[in-house]
Short mmCIF file of C-alpha atoms in Angstrom, two decimals:
data_model
loop_
_atom_site.label_atom_id
_atom_site.label_comp_id
_atom_site.label_asym_id
_atom_site.label_seq_id
_atom_site.Cartn_x
_atom_site.Cartn_y
_atom_site.Cartn_z
CA GLU A 15 53.25 19.82 53.20
CA LYS A 16 50.32 18.29 51.26
CA GLU A 17 50.82 20.27 48.03
CA ILE A 18 53.49 20.39 45.34
CA PHE A 19 54.08 23.54 43.28
CA PHE A 20 56.07 23.80 40.09
CA LYS A 21 56.63 26.36 37.35
CA TYR A 22 57.17 25.65 33.67
CA LYS A 23 57.87 28.42 31.19
CA TYR A 24 57.91 28.41 27.36
CA ASP A 25 59.88 30.89 25.27
CA SER A 26 56.61 31.94 23.59
CA LYS A 27 52.96 31.73 24.72
CA LYS A 28 51.35 28.37 23.81
CA ILE A 29 49.12 25.56 25.12
CA ALA A 30 50.79 23.40 27.77
CA GLN A 31 52.23 20.32 26.05
CA PHE A 32 51.90 17.99 28.99
CA ARG A 33 49.10 16.56 31.11
CA TRP A 34 48.43 18.87 34.03
CA ASN A 35 45.06 17.49 35.18
CA TYR A 36 44.86 15.50 38.38
CA ILE A 37 42.23 13.30 40.06
CA ASN A 38 41.30 13.65 43.70
CA SER A 39 40.97 10.86 46.26
CA LEU A 40 37.18 10.61 45.76
CA GLU A 41 37.66 9.95 42.04
CA TYR A 42 40.51 7.57 42.71
CA LYS A 43 38.41 5.44 45.07
CA TYR A 44 35.02 5.49 43.35
CA PHE A 45 35.25 6.78 39.78
CA LEU A 46 38.49 5.52 38.29
CA LYS A 47 37.69 1.79 38.35
CA TYR A 48 34.22 2.36 36.83
CA GLU A 49 35.10 5.06 34.30
CA GLY A 50 35.06 2.55 31.43
CA ILE A 51 31.35 1.98 32.10
CA LEU A 52 30.73 5.74 32.19
CA TYR A 53 32.54 6.25 28.87
CA GLY A 54 30.82 3.27 27.26
CA VAL A 55 27.31 4.40 28.24
CA ALA A 56 28.03 7.99 27.17
CA TYR A 57 29.44 6.99 23.77
CA GLY A 58 26.63 4.49 23.19
CA ILE A 59 23.92 7.10 23.80
CA ILE A 60 25.62 9.74 21.65
CA PHE A 61 26.38 7.32 18.79
CA CYS A 62 22.78 6.06 18.75
CA ALA A 63 21.55 9.67 18.61
CA PHE A 64 23.92 10.39 15.71
CA LEU A 65 22.89 7.30 13.75
CA TYR A 66 19.16 7.56 14.46
CA TYR A 67 18.82 11.15 13.33
CA LEU A 68 21.03 10.64 10.30
CA ILE A 69 18.52 7.98 9.17
CA ILE A 70 15.64 10.35 9.94
CA PHE A 71 17.32 13.04 7.82
CA PHE A 72 17.49 10.69 4.82
CA SER A 73 13.79 9.96 5.32
CA THR A 74 12.59 13.54 5.80
CA ARG A 75 15.36 15.61 4.13
CA MET A 76 14.96 18.17 6.93
CA LYS A 77 18.27 19.97 7.56
CA CYS A 78 17.73 20.27 11.31
CA PHE A 79 18.07 16.47 11.65
CA LEU A 80 21.31 16.49 9.64
CA TYR A 81 22.78 19.29 11.79
CA TYR A 82 21.80 17.48 14.99
CA SER A 83 23.27 14.21 13.73
CA LEU A 84 26.59 15.83 12.77
CA MET A 85 26.68 17.72 16.06
CA GLN A 86 26.40 14.40 17.92
CA LEU A 87 29.12 12.86 15.75
CA PHE A 88 31.63 15.61 16.53
CA VAL A 89 30.67 15.69 20.21
CA LEU A 90 31.40 11.95 20.26
CA LEU A 91 34.78 12.43 18.55
CA SER A 92 35.62 15.28 20.94
CA LEU A 93 34.87 13.17 24.00
CA VAL A 94 36.78 10.16 22.68
CA GLY A 95 39.77 12.39 21.88
CA PHE A 96 39.49 14.14 25.24
CA MET A 97 39.44 10.81 27.06
CA TYR A 98 42.13 9.08 24.98
CA PHE A 99 44.66 11.91 25.06
CA SER A 100 44.09 12.56 28.78
CA TYR A 101 46.23 9.48 29.42
CA HIS A 102 49.12 10.91 27.44
CA SER A 103 51.77 12.89 29.30
CA TYR A 104 52.61 14.72 26.09
CA LEU A 105 50.13 15.90 23.44
CA SER A 106 51.54 16.51 19.95
CA SER A 107 50.28 19.40 17.80
CA ILE A 108 48.53 17.00 15.36
CA TYR A 109 46.55 15.36 18.16
CA GLN A 110 45.67 18.76 19.59
CA ALA A 111 44.49 19.92 16.15
CA LEU A 112 42.27 16.84 15.72
CA VAL A 113 40.57 17.29 19.10
CA ASP A 114 40.13 21.04 18.60
CA THR A 115 38.70 20.50 15.09
CA ALA A 116 36.09 18.07 16.44
CA GLU A 117 35.19 20.48 19.28
CA THR A 118 34.84 23.49 16.95
CA LEU A 119 32.73 21.49 14.47
CA SER A 120 30.44 20.34 17.29
CA PHE A 121 29.85 23.98 18.27
CA LEU A 122 29.36 24.97 14.60
CA PHE A 123 26.65 22.34 14.04
CA THR A 124 25.06 23.17 17.40
CA LEU A 125 24.55 26.73 16.18
CA LEU A 126 23.27 25.58 12.77
CA PHE A 127 20.88 23.18 14.49
CA ALA A 128 19.64 25.98 16.76
CA GLN A 129 18.92 28.19 13.74
CA ALA A 130 17.06 25.41 11.93
CA ILE A 131 14.99 24.11 14.85
CA LEU A 132 14.08 27.58 16.16
CA LYS A 133 13.47 28.91 12.62
CA THR A 134 15.35 32.06 13.58
CA LYS A 135 15.49 33.41 10.01
CA GLU A 136 11.69 33.70 9.85
CA LYS A 137 10.80 34.23 13.51
CA MET A 138 13.83 36.02 15.08
CA PRO A 139 15.88 37.84 12.39
CA ALA A 140 18.07 39.71 14.91
CA ILE A 141 18.95 36.48 16.76
CA HIS A 142 19.59 34.82 13.38
CA ILE A 143 22.19 37.48 12.51
CA PHE A 144 23.75 37.19 15.98
CA ILE A 145 24.11 33.40 15.62
CA ASN A 146 25.51 33.87 12.11
CA ILE A 147 28.34 35.94 13.60
CA PHE A 148 29.32 33.04 15.88
CA ILE A 149 29.00 30.59 13.00
CA LEU A 150 31.45 32.74 11.05
CA LEU A 151 33.82 32.84 14.04
CA ASN A 152 33.77 29.03 14.23
CA ILE A 153 34.55 28.76 10.52
CA LEU A 154 37.49 31.16 10.96
CA ASP A 155 38.61 29.09 13.96
CA LEU A 156 38.72 25.96 11.77
CA ILE A 157 41.04 27.83 9.42
CA ALA A 158 43.15 28.89 12.41
CA ILE A 159 43.40 25.27 13.61
CA PHE A 160 44.63 24.24 10.16
CA ILE A 161 47.35 26.92 10.36
CA TYR A 162 48.35 26.95 14.07
CA LYS A 163 47.32 23.36 14.98
CA TYR A 164 45.11 24.48 17.87
CA SER A 165 41.92 26.49 18.46
CA ILE A 166 42.31 30.26 18.79
CA LEU A 167 38.63 31.04 19.41
CA TYR A 168 38.18 28.82 22.45
CA ILE A 169 41.30 30.13 24.14
CA TYR A 170 39.52 33.46 24.50
CA ILE A 171 35.89 32.26 24.63
CA PRO A 172 34.86 29.68 27.28
CA PHE A 173 33.31 26.45 25.96
CA TYR A 174 30.01 27.01 27.72
CA ILE A 175 29.36 30.10 25.53
CA GLY A 176 28.82 27.74 22.59
CA PHE A 177 25.72 26.39 24.37
CA LEU A 178 24.74 29.61 26.16
CA ILE A 179 23.94 31.28 22.81
CA PRO A 180 21.33 28.68 21.68
CA THR A 181 19.99 28.61 25.27
CA ILE A 182 19.30 32.35 25.13
CA ALA A 183 17.82 32.01 21.62
CA GLY A 184 15.59 29.17 22.82
CA ALA A 185 14.46 31.17 25.86
CA ILE A 186 13.49 34.09 23.60
CA ALA A 187 11.53 31.69 21.37
CA VAL A 188 9.67 30.35 24.43
CA ILE A 189 8.87 33.89 25.59
CA LYS A 190 7.54 34.65 22.09
CA GLY A 191 5.07 31.79 22.52
CA ASP A 192 6.82 28.82 20.84
CA LYS A 193 6.29 26.22 23.60
CA ASN A 194 7.74 23.41 21.45
CA THR A 195 11.24 24.89 21.87
CA LEU A 196 11.13 24.58 25.68
CA VAL A 197 12.70 21.11 25.75
CA TYR A 198 15.53 22.15 23.40
CA THR A 199 16.22 25.16 25.61
CA ILE A 200 16.38 22.91 28.68
CA GLY A 201 18.78 20.57 26.83
CA TRP A 202 21.16 23.40 25.89
CA LEU A 203 20.91 24.81 29.41
CA VAL A 204 21.85 21.44 30.98
CA VAL A 205 24.99 21.13 28.83
CA CYS A 206 25.85 24.78 29.42
CA ILE A 207 25.65 24.28 33.21
CA PHE A 208 27.76 21.09 33.13
CA ILE A 209 30.49 22.68 30.99
CA TYR A 210 30.49 25.86 33.09
CA ALA A 211 30.78 23.77 36.25
CA ALA A 212 33.65 21.77 34.75
CA GLU A 213 35.54 24.89 33.61
CA HIS A 214 35.14 26.63 36.98
CA TYR A 215 35.66 23.51 39.17
CA LEU A 216 32.22 23.89 40.81
CA ILE A 217 31.75 20.10 41.01
CA PRO A 218 34.30 18.07 43.02
CA ILE A 219 35.05 15.75 40.08
CA SER A 220 37.27 16.16 37.05
CA GLY A 221 36.02 17.91 33.94
CA ILE A 222 36.43 14.73 31.89
CA TYR A 223 33.80 12.99 34.04
CA THR A 224 31.53 16.05 34.09
CA VAL A 225 31.34 16.37 30.30
CA HIS A 226 30.84 12.59 29.92
CA ILE A 227 27.74 12.95 32.10
CA GLY A 228 26.43 16.22 30.62
CA ALA A 229 26.80 15.38 26.90
CA PRO A 230 24.78 12.11 26.88
CA LEU A 231 22.19 13.70 29.17
CA GLU A 232 21.72 16.42 26.54
CA SER A 233 21.39 13.70 23.86
CA LEU A 234 18.62 12.00 25.85
CA ILE A 235 16.74 15.27 26.43
CA PHE A 236 17.00 16.19 22.74
CA SER A 237 15.95 12.71 21.69
CA PHE A 238 12.67 13.16 23.57
CA ALA A 239 12.24 16.63 22.05
CA LEU A 240 12.99 15.50 18.51
CA GLY A 241 10.82 12.42 19.05
CA TYR A 242 7.94 14.74 19.91
CA MET A 243 8.74 16.79 16.81
CA LEU A 244 8.62 13.62 14.70
CA LYS A 245 5.22 12.80 16.18
CA ILE A 246 3.96 16.23 15.09
CA LEU A 247 5.46 15.75 11.61
CA VAL A 248 3.80 12.35 11.23
CA LYS A 249 0.48 13.81 12.38
CA GLU A 250 0.78 16.64 9.84
CA LYS A 251 1.74 14.17 7.12
CA ASN A 252 -1.26 11.96 7.97
CA GLU A 253 -3.58 14.98 7.88
CA LYS A 254 -2.15 15.97 4.50
CA GLU A 255 -2.58 12.44 3.16
CA LYS A 256 -6.17 12.33 4.46
CA LEU A 257 -6.87 15.60 2.63
CA LEU A 258 -5.29 14.21 -0.55
CA ILE A 259 -7.31 11.00 -0.24
CA HIS A 260 -10.47 13.04 0.26
CA GLN A 261 -9.66 15.15 -2.82
CA SER A 262 -8.85 11.97 -4.75
CA LYS A 263 -12.22 10.51 -3.76
CA LEU A 264 -13.99 13.67 -4.92
CA ALA A 265 -12.12 13.50 -8.22
CA SER A 266 -12.93 9.78 -8.50
CA MET A 267 -16.58 10.51 -7.81
CA GLY A 268 -16.53 13.00 -10.67
CA GLU A 269 -15.01 10.34 -12.93
CA MET A 270 -17.56 7.82 -11.63
CA ILE A 271 -20.51 10.11 -12.45
CA ASN A 272 -19.03 10.76 -15.90
CA ASN A 273 -18.57 7.02 -16.51
CA ILE A 274 -22.11 6.23 -15.29
CA ALA A 275 -23.44 8.91 -17.63
CA HIS A 276 -21.57 7.26 -20.53
CA GLN A 277 -22.89 3.82 -19.66
CA TRP A 278 -26.46 4.97 -19.01
CA ARG A 279 -26.77 7.09 -22.16
CA GLN A 280 -27.42 4.15 -24.47
CA PRO A 281 -29.98 2.27 -22.27
CA LEU A 282 -31.80 5.56 -21.54
CA THR A 283 -32.00 6.21 -25.27
CA HIS A 284 -33.30 2.66 -25.75
CA LEU A 285 -35.96 3.20 -23.03
CA GLY A 286 -36.97 6.39 -24.80
CA PHE A 287 -37.49 4.47 -28.04
CA ILE A 288 -39.60 1.87 -26.19
CA ASN A 289 -41.82 4.62 -24.76
CA MET A 290 -42.12 6.18 -28.22
CA ASN A 291 -43.13 2.76 -29.62
CA PHE A 292 -45.72 2.45 -26.86
CA GLN A 293 -47.13 5.85 -27.78
CA LEU A 294 -47.30 5.01 -31.50
CA ALA A 295 -48.86 1.62 -30.74
CA LEU A 296 -51.49 3.25 -28.53
CA GLU A 297 -52.35 5.72 -31.29
CA ASP A 298 -52.66 2.89 -33.82
CA LYS A 299 -54.44 0.67 -31.25
CA LYS A 300 -52.09 -2.24 -32.04
CA ILE A 301 -51.16 -3.25 -28.48
CA ASP A 302 -51.63 -6.88 -27.47
CA ILE A 303 -50.29 -9.04 -24.63
CA LYS A 304 -47.44 -10.44 -26.74
CA TYR A 305 -46.29 -6.97 -27.85
CA LEU A 306 -46.59 -5.66 -24.27
CA ASN A 307 -44.51 -8.56 -22.83
CA GLU A 308 -41.79 -8.04 -25.47
CA LYS A 309 -41.46 -4.33 -24.67
CA ILE A 310 -41.54 -4.95 -20.90
CA LYS A 311 -38.80 -7.57 -21.39
CA GLU A 312 -36.72 -5.06 -23.38
CA SER A 313 -37.27 -2.41 -20.69
CA ASN A 314 -36.29 -4.80 -17.88
CA PHE A 315 -33.14 -5.77 -19.79
CA GLN A 316 -32.08 -2.10 -20.03
CA LEU A 317 -32.99 -1.47 -16.38
CA ASP A 318 -30.97 -4.55 -15.29
CA PHE A 319 -28.00 -3.21 -17.26
CA MET A 320 -28.29 0.16 -15.51
CA SER A 321 -28.65 -1.52 -12.11
CA LYS A 322 -25.59 -3.68 -12.78
CA THR A 323 -23.63 -0.52 -13.67
CA ILE A 324 -24.48 0.98 -10.27
CA ASP A 325 -23.46 -2.27 -8.51
CA ASN A 326 -20.14 -2.30 -10.37
CA PHE A 327 -19.32 1.24 -9.24
CA LYS A 328 -20.58 0.59 -5.71
CA ASP A 329 -18.31 -2.46 -5.35
CA PHE A 330 -15.42 -0.65 -6.97
CA TYR A 331 -15.45 2.29 -4.57
CA LYS A 332 -16.28 0.20 -1.49
CA VAL A 333 -13.71 0.65 1.30
CA ASN A 334 -11.97 -2.61 2.23
CA LYS A 335 -11.06 -2.69 5.92
CA GLN A 336 -9.33 -6.08 5.75
CA LYS A 337 -6.78 -7.54 3.41
CA GLU A 338 -8.06 -10.31 1.16
CA LYS A 339 -6.61 -12.83 -1.26
CA PHE A 340 -7.32 -12.02 -4.88
CA TYR A 341 -5.98 -12.47 -8.39
CA LEU A 342 -4.63 -9.33 -10.02
CA SER A 343 -6.50 -10.12 -13.24
CA ASP A 344 -9.86 -9.97 -11.40
CA GLU A 345 -9.15 -6.44 -10.16
CA ILE A 346 -7.93 -5.34 -13.58
CA TYR A 347 -11.18 -6.67 -15.08
CA LYS A 348 -13.15 -4.53 -12.60
CA ALA A 349 -11.51 -1.38 -13.95
CA ILE A 350 -11.92 -2.59 -17.55
CA GLU A 351 -15.63 -3.25 -16.99
CA ILE A 352 -16.08 0.39 -16.01
CA MET A 353 -13.99 1.80 -18.85
CA GLN A 354 -15.00 -0.56 -21.69
CA PRO A 355 -18.24 1.28 -22.66
CA ILE A 356 -16.27 4.54 -22.87
CA PHE A 357 -13.59 2.87 -25.00
CA ASP A 358 -16.30 1.51 -27.29
CA ASN A 359 -17.95 4.92 -27.52
CA LEU A 360 -14.62 6.58 -28.42
CA ASN A 361 -13.61 3.74 -30.81
CA ILE A 362 -10.50 2.99 -28.74
CA ASN A 363 -9.01 -0.39 -29.61
CA PHE A 364 -8.46 -2.03 -26.20
CA GLU A 365 -6.60 -5.27 -25.42
CA PHE A 366 -5.91 -7.10 -22.16
CA LYS A 367 -3.27 -9.83 -22.37
CA ILE A 368 -2.58 -12.21 -19.45
CA LYS A 369 0.78 -13.94 -19.73
CA GLU A 370 0.87 -15.07 -16.10
CA ASP A 371 -1.56 -14.17 -13.31
CA THR A 372 -0.64 -13.73 -9.62
CA GLN A 373 -2.61 -14.12 -6.41
CA ILE A 374 -1.74 -11.69 -3.60
CA THR A 375 -3.11 -10.63 -0.20
CA ALA A 376 -3.93 -6.93 0.01
CA TYR A 377 -6.73 -4.38 -0.33
CA GLU A 378 -8.20 -5.48 -3.65
CA ASN A 379 -10.20 -2.37 -4.59
CA GLU A 380 -7.12 -0.19 -4.24
CA TYR A 381 -5.38 -2.08 -7.05
CA SER A 382 -8.44 -1.57 -9.26
CA GLN A 383 -8.41 2.13 -8.44
CA VAL A 384 -4.79 2.46 -9.59
CA ILE A 385 -5.57 0.65 -12.86
CA LEU A 386 -8.64 2.86 -13.38
CA ASN A 387 -6.53 6.01 -12.83
CA LEU A 388 -3.99 4.89 -15.44
CA LEU A 389 -6.67 3.87 -17.96
CA THR A 390 -8.47 7.20 -17.45
CA ASN A 391 -5.22 9.12 -18.03
CA ALA A 392 -4.56 7.17 -21.23
CA LYS A 393 -8.12 7.86 -22.44
CA ASP A 394 -7.80 11.60 -21.63
CA ALA A 395 -4.49 11.86 -23.52
CA ILE A 396 -6.03 10.16 -26.56
CA ILE A 397 -9.00 12.58 -26.53
CA LEU A 398 -6.78 15.65 -25.96
CA ARG A 399 -4.46 14.82 -28.86
CA LYS A 400 -7.22 13.52 -31.14
CA ILE A 401 -5.30 10.33 -31.91
CA SER A 402 -6.47 8.47 -35.00
CA ASN A 403 -6.67 4.69 -34.54
CA PRO A 404 -6.28 4.99 -30.71
CA GLN A 405 -5.01 1.96 -28.81
CA ILE A 406 -4.66 1.00 -25.13
CA LYS A 407 -3.13 -2.27 -24.01
CA ILE A 408 -2.66 -3.99 -20.63
CA ILE A 409 -0.15 -6.83 -20.16
CA LEU A 410 -0.07 -8.89 -16.94
CA GLU A 411 3.04 -11.04 -16.46
CA THR A 412 5.57 -12.30 -13.92
CA LYS A 413 9.33 -11.62 -14.03
CA ASN A 414 11.91 -12.50 -11.38
CA ASN A 415 9.17 -13.55 -8.91
CA LYS A 416 7.47 -10.16 -9.26
CA SER A 417 4.13 -9.43 -10.85
CA ILE A 418 4.24 -6.67 -13.48
CA THR A 419 1.19 -4.95 -14.92
CA THR A 420 2.05 -2.76 -17.91
CA ILE A 421 -0.37 -0.21 -19.42
CA LEU A 422 0.55 1.15 -22.84
CA ASP A 423 -1.08 3.68 -25.14
CA ASN A 424 -0.31 5.42 -28.43
CA ALA A 425 -1.17 8.96 -27.32
CA GLY A 426 2.28 10.40 -28.09
CA GLY A 427 3.95 10.14 -24.68
CA ILE A 428 4.81 12.63 -21.93
CA GLU A 429 6.99 15.71 -22.48
CA LYS A 430 10.54 15.08 -21.24
CA GLU A 431 10.49 18.06 -18.87
CA HIS A 432 7.37 16.64 -17.17
CA LEU A 433 8.45 12.99 -16.98
CA ASN A 434 10.08 13.30 -13.54
CA SER A 435 7.25 15.38 -12.07
CA ILE A 436 4.07 13.48 -12.98
CA PHE A 437 3.93 11.66 -9.61
CA ASP A 438 4.29 14.88 -7.59
CA PRO A 439 1.15 15.99 -5.70
CA TYR A 440 -0.88 18.68 -7.46
CA PHE A 441 1.24 18.47 -10.63
CA THR A 442 -0.97 18.25 -13.72
CA THR A 443 -0.84 19.07 -17.42
CA LYS A 444 -4.62 18.84 -17.79
CA GLU A 445 -6.64 22.04 -17.98
CA LYS A 446 -9.06 20.87 -15.26
CA GLY A 447 -6.87 18.25 -13.59
CA THR A 448 -6.36 17.97 -9.82
CA GLY A 449 -2.83 16.55 -9.95
CA ILE A 450 -3.50 13.92 -7.29
CA GLY A 451 -4.49 10.82 -9.30
CA LEU A 452 -0.97 9.64 -10.15
CA TYR A 453 0.38 10.75 -6.75
CA MET A 454 -2.28 8.67 -4.99
CA SER A 455 -1.58 5.73 -7.31
CA LYS A 456 2.13 5.87 -6.48
CA MET A 457 1.41 6.17 -2.74
CA ILE A 458 -1.00 3.19 -2.84
CA ILE A 459 1.44 0.93 -4.70
CA GLU A 460 4.44 1.87 -2.54
CA SER A 461 2.71 1.98 0.87
CA HIS A 462 0.05 -0.74 0.63
CA PHE A 463 1.58 -3.14 -1.89
CA LYS A 464 5.30 -2.55 -1.10
CA GLY A 465 5.90 -2.20 -4.82
CA LYS A 466 6.84 0.51 -7.28
CA ILE A 467 5.32 2.22 -10.29
CA ASN A 468 7.50 3.32 -13.22
CA VAL A 469 6.85 5.37 -16.33
CA PHE A 470 8.74 5.88 -19.58
CA ASN A 471 7.97 6.97 -23.09
CA THR A 472 7.69 4.43 -25.90
CA LYS A 473 7.85 4.92 -29.67
CA ASP A 474 4.13 5.79 -29.95
CA GLY A 475 3.10 6.76 -26.43
CA VAL A 476 3.74 6.05 -22.77
CA SER A 477 4.19 2.91 -20.67
CA PHE A 478 3.25 2.63 -16.98
CA SER A 479 4.44 -0.50 -15.17
CA ILE A 480 3.27 -1.60 -11.71
CA GLU A 481 5.72 -3.99 -10.05
CA ILE A 482 4.72 -5.81 -6.84
#
């Protein structure tokens, strides 16, 4: 007396083309009037997960983030389609095809994400092949949807299998000792349980409500897991940058010692001549107070020069813990002061032209370090190619409210095949180069000055421009 039975038969086997789901009295009293809130919260969580990890993918270029983002997108489209068409008494083949396509794509990207995040190809080859089989089945199902306008695969395979496979793969990874995959495994297991419960009516609410609870819950769990993964990635990146900075400092120290040697060579030679003069004067017994004062004055002058050289390098390599206001020209002069004796020794014609100076607030010594790196590279290229009449020029100017420092040389330029690689870490064309000077320069300008550094070949050499 409380139930109605009916029978509807098609001429050939097909999906029912009418709404057969019902809601019970519990749902009618308590769920139905609040279901808009449930849908809104679910879609909001899933859409945020999609958008957030799509942005992370563009930042890191890691495929696992792209797969996760696309998985969330198609889960969202599946749920929206599931909800929207549940109010229709009749579902056309086009609508059915759209919903089934979104569902199959969500399973496809779930499997791809599982492979990427668990690194099955390297760590679990057998599982990798097993998942590949299901990926292939989902691709074939997409073709079937295009032809028959509905999913063939998920008529014969329950939906929860799509999440049971990565759950098993994740469990195996945990057993093998990869504790970081535990949260992902829990996330897949939660969705698997919710979908299984919905398909087998184990929870006294409709499947549409069950999946709208399970899917966003999985998004939240995965967001915590991927957030933890990001934290590890940032830590690894910071450790790598610290190592690069340390290597850069060692390389800079080598340059510093070389530059000090250049600058000290002449005063040391001069001090040697003074001592020789003392010796000759002693032998000839021609030393008087006036002669002694003159030679002591000469010696003190050379010693002051050497002391000033040490102070220059000490200030240059001093670590600034606070940002300070400074003029760019002052920091450029610091680098020039270090390099000028070397330029003079190598007969390099050097020119610094200030069209318009700029005062900024930043870590001043870092700007000097970048200029020194570029000047050192220009000097090395001139020496390597034995350029006659060598020239290096710096131009400081302002264009479109941006300060531009351009460093030019006539050393012949950079080979075209290397032009796009010179800022890559560890890339070098020098026989004894470290390949971190230009990388560090680029990182400093982009990270600490929010600017950019560009390079292009000119008629006679190369031009580096620093724009901040």
